Coordinates of C-alpha atoms in Angstrom, one line a residue:
Q214 CA 0.0 0.0 0.0
K215 CA 1.4 3.4 -1.0
R216 CA 1.5 6.0 1.7
F217 CA 2.0 9.7 1.7
A218 CA 5.6 10.2 2.9
L219 CA 5.0 13.7 4.3
L220 CA 2.6 12.2 6.9
E221 CA 4.7 9.3 8.0
K222 CA 6.8 11.1 10.7
G223 CA 5.9 14.0 12.9
F224 CA 8.9 16.1 12.0
R225 CA 8.2 16.0 8.3
P226 CA 5.0 18.2 8.1
F227 CA 5.8 20.3 11.1
F228 CA 9.5 21.2 10.3
L229 CA 8.4 22.0 6.8
L230 CA 5.5 24.1 8.1
S231 CA 7.7 26.0 10.5
A232 CA 10.3 26.7 7.8
L233 CA 7.7 27.9 5.3
F234 CA 6.1 30.0 8.0
A235 CA 9.4 31.7 8.8
I236 CA 10.0 32.4 5.1
A237 CA 6.6 34.0 4.7
F238 CA 6.1 35.6 8.2
V239 CA 9.4 37.6 8.5
P240 CA 8.8 39.7 5.3
L241 CA 5.1 40.0 6.2
W242 CA 6.0 41.2 9.7
L243 CA 8.5 43.7 8.3
F244 CA 5.9 45.1 6.0
V245 CA 3.4 45.4 8.8
F246 CA 6.0 46.9 11.2
S247 CA 7.1 49.5 8.7
G248 CA 3.4 50.6 8.2
G249 CA 3.2 49.3 4.7
L250 CA 0.3 46.9 5.5
E251 CA -2.6 47.0 7.9
L252 CA -3.7 43.5 8.6
G253 CA -6.9 44.1 10.5
V254 CA -6.2 41.3 13.0
Y255 CA -7.9 41.4 16.3
L256 CA -4.7 41.6 18.3
A257 CA -2.6 44.7 18.1
P258 CA 0.2 44.2 15.6
I259 CA 3.0 43.7 18.2
Y260 CA 0.8 41.2 20.1
W261 CA -0.1 39.4 16.8
H262 CA 3.6 39.1 16.0
A263 CA 4.4 37.8 19.5
H264 CA 1.5 35.4 19.4
E265 CA 2.5 34.0 16.0
M266 CA 6.1 33.5 17.1
V267 CA 5.2 31.6 20.3
F268 CA 2.0 29.8 19.3
G269 CA 2.8 29.5 15.6
F270 CA 6.5 29.1 14.8
V271 CA 7.7 27.6 18.2
V272 CA 4.8 25.3 18.5
A273 CA 5.3 23.9 15.0
A274 CA 9.0 23.2 15.6
A275 CA 8.2 21.7 19.0
A276 CA 5.5 19.6 17.5
G277 CA 7.9 18.2 14.9
F278 CA 10.3 17.2 17.6
L279 CA 7.9 15.8 20.1
L280 CA 5.7 13.9 17.6
T281 CA 8.9 12.2 16.5
A282 CA 10.7 11.8 19.9
A283 CA 7.8 10.7 22.1
P284 CA 7.1 7.5 20.2
T285 CA 10.9 6.7 20.2
W286 CA 11.0 7.3 24.0
T287 CA 8.0 5.1 24.6
G288 CA 8.3 2.5 21.9
S289 CA 4.8 3.4 20.7
R290 CA 3.5 3.9 17.2
P291 CA 4.0 7.5 16.1
P292 CA 1.0 9.5 14.8
S293 CA 1.0 9.1 11.0
G294 CA -1.4 9.4 8.1
A295 CA -4.7 11.0 8.9
P296 CA -4.1 11.7 12.6
L297 CA -0.8 13.5 11.8
G298 CA -2.5 15.3 8.9
I299 CA -5.3 16.5 11.3
L300 CA -2.7 17.9 13.7
A301 CA -0.9 19.7 10.8
A302 CA -4.3 21.0 9.5
L303 CA -5.1 22.3 13.0
W304 CA -1.9 24.3 13.0
L305 CA -2.6 25.6 9.5
A306 CA -6.1 26.5 10.4
G307 CA -4.9 28.4 13.5
R308 CA -2.4 30.4 11.4
A309 CA -5.1 31.2 8.8
A310 CA -7.6 32.2 11.5
M311 CA -5.2 34.6 13.1
L312 CA -4.3 36.1 9.8
L313 CA -7.9 36.5 8.7
S314 CA -9.3 37.5 12.1
G315 CA -10.7 40.7 10.8
A316 CA -12.9 38.8 8.4
I317 CA -14.3 35.9 10.4
P318 CA -16.1 35.7 13.7
L319 CA -13.7 36.4 16.6
A320 CA -14.9 33.4 18.7
A321 CA -14.2 31.2 15.7
V322 CA -10.7 32.6 15.5
A323 CA -10.1 31.7 19.2
L324 CA -11.6 28.2 19.0
V325 CA -9.7 27.3 15.8
D326 CA -6.3 28.7 17.1
V327 CA -6.6 27.1 20.5
A328 CA -7.4 23.6 19.2
L329 CA -3.9 22.4 18.3
L330 CA -2.1 22.5 21.7
P331 CA -4.6 20.3 23.6
A332 CA -4.6 17.9 20.7
M333 CA -0.7 17.9 20.8
A334 CA -0.7 17.4 24.5
F335 CA -3.0 14.4 24.2
A336 CA -1.0 12.9 21.2
I337 CA 2.3 12.9 23.0
G338 CA 0.9 12.6 26.6
R339 CA -1.0 9.4 26.0
P340 CA 2.0 7.2 25.2
I341 CA 4.2 9.0 27.8
F342 CA 1.8 8.5 30.6
A343 CA 0.9 5.0 29.5
A344 CA 4.6 4.1 29.6
R345 CA 4.9 5.8 33.0
Q346 CA 7.9 7.8 31.8
R347 CA 8.1 10.3 34.6
R348 CA 11.1 12.1 33.1
N349 CA 9.0 13.0 30.1
Y350 CA 5.8 14.1 31.9
G351 CA 6.9 17.7 31.6
F352 CA 6.4 17.8 27.8
P353 CA 2.6 17.3 27.8
I354 CA 2.3 19.4 30.9
V355 CA 4.1 22.4 29.2
L356 CA 2.0 21.9 26.0
S357 CA -1.2 22.1 28.2
A358 CA 0.1 25.2 29.9
L359 CA 0.8 26.8 26.6
A360 CA -2.7 25.9 25.5
L361 CA -4.1 27.8 28.6
L362 CA -1.8 30.8 27.8
N363 CA -3.0 30.8 24.2
A364 CA -6.6 30.8 25.4
G365 CA -5.8 33.6 27.8
A366 CA -4.4 35.8 25.0
H367 CA -7.6 35.1 23.1
L368 CA -9.7 36.1 26.1
D369 CA -8.0 39.4 26.1
A370 CA -8.4 39.9 22.4
L371 CA -12.1 39.1 22.8
G372 CA -12.4 41.8 25.5
L373 CA -13.2 39.3 28.2
A374 CA -9.9 39.7 30.2
P375 CA -8.3 43.0 29.3
G376 CA -4.5 43.0 29.9
L377 CA -4.2 39.2 30.0
A378 CA -2.5 38.9 26.6
T379 CA 0.7 40.7 27.8
V380 CA 1.1 38.2 30.7
C381 CA 0.2 35.2 28.6
L382 CA 2.6 36.1 25.9
H383 CA 5.5 36.8 28.3
V384 CA 4.9 33.5 30.1
G385 CA 4.5 31.8 26.7
V386 CA 8.0 32.9 25.8
D387 CA 9.3 31.6 29.1
L388 CA 7.7 28.2 28.5
A389 CA 9.0 28.2 24.9
I390 CA 12.5 28.6 26.3
V391 CA 11.8 25.7 28.7
L392 CA 10.7 23.5 25.8
I393 CA 13.8 24.5 23.8
V394 CA 16.2 23.8 26.6
A395 CA 14.5 20.5 27.5
M396 CA 14.5 19.4 23.8
G397 CA 18.1 20.6 23.4
G398 CA 19.0 18.6 26.5
R399 CA 17.8 15.5 24.7
I400 CA 19.5 16.2 21.3
T401 CA 22.8 17.7 22.4
P402 CA 24.1 14.6 24.3
S403 CA 23.2 12.4 21.2

């Protein structure tokens, strides 16, 4: 049976998406920052940029690593095919929703964008907790915390918790650093 190679390993779609996102996002942000483009997104431009760096770029790179590493750590079958495709589609949908937030219902933007991180936490947490690998419990916990922070930023954007986005984005950067250090701690010794 022929399979679609892009959806066989977690790093393939997510590393590709993070690279393509960086290629497209940096020039877009520079154009927005210089005043050459008004996006009409529901977060202020600087918050939109911070949000997309933490919950877009960093999450895609972390997803690529964790969806590949967690099955290796646990000896479980990695998500592939349709389940992996759904995770990648959730990431893409979140990026599109954030970019088009001026044109679609704001509650839909929040729901679509918040969907990936809980799904990721479940996808890597299930095998980690089933294998009782305590040294890896932190990864699904950090993903769950990032999901809450993302939701908090959206609550601010929706006007339900003014000022919360600043805190959520700062703590999101801190947790992104924790993820990077923890993942680097796994890769560097190898």
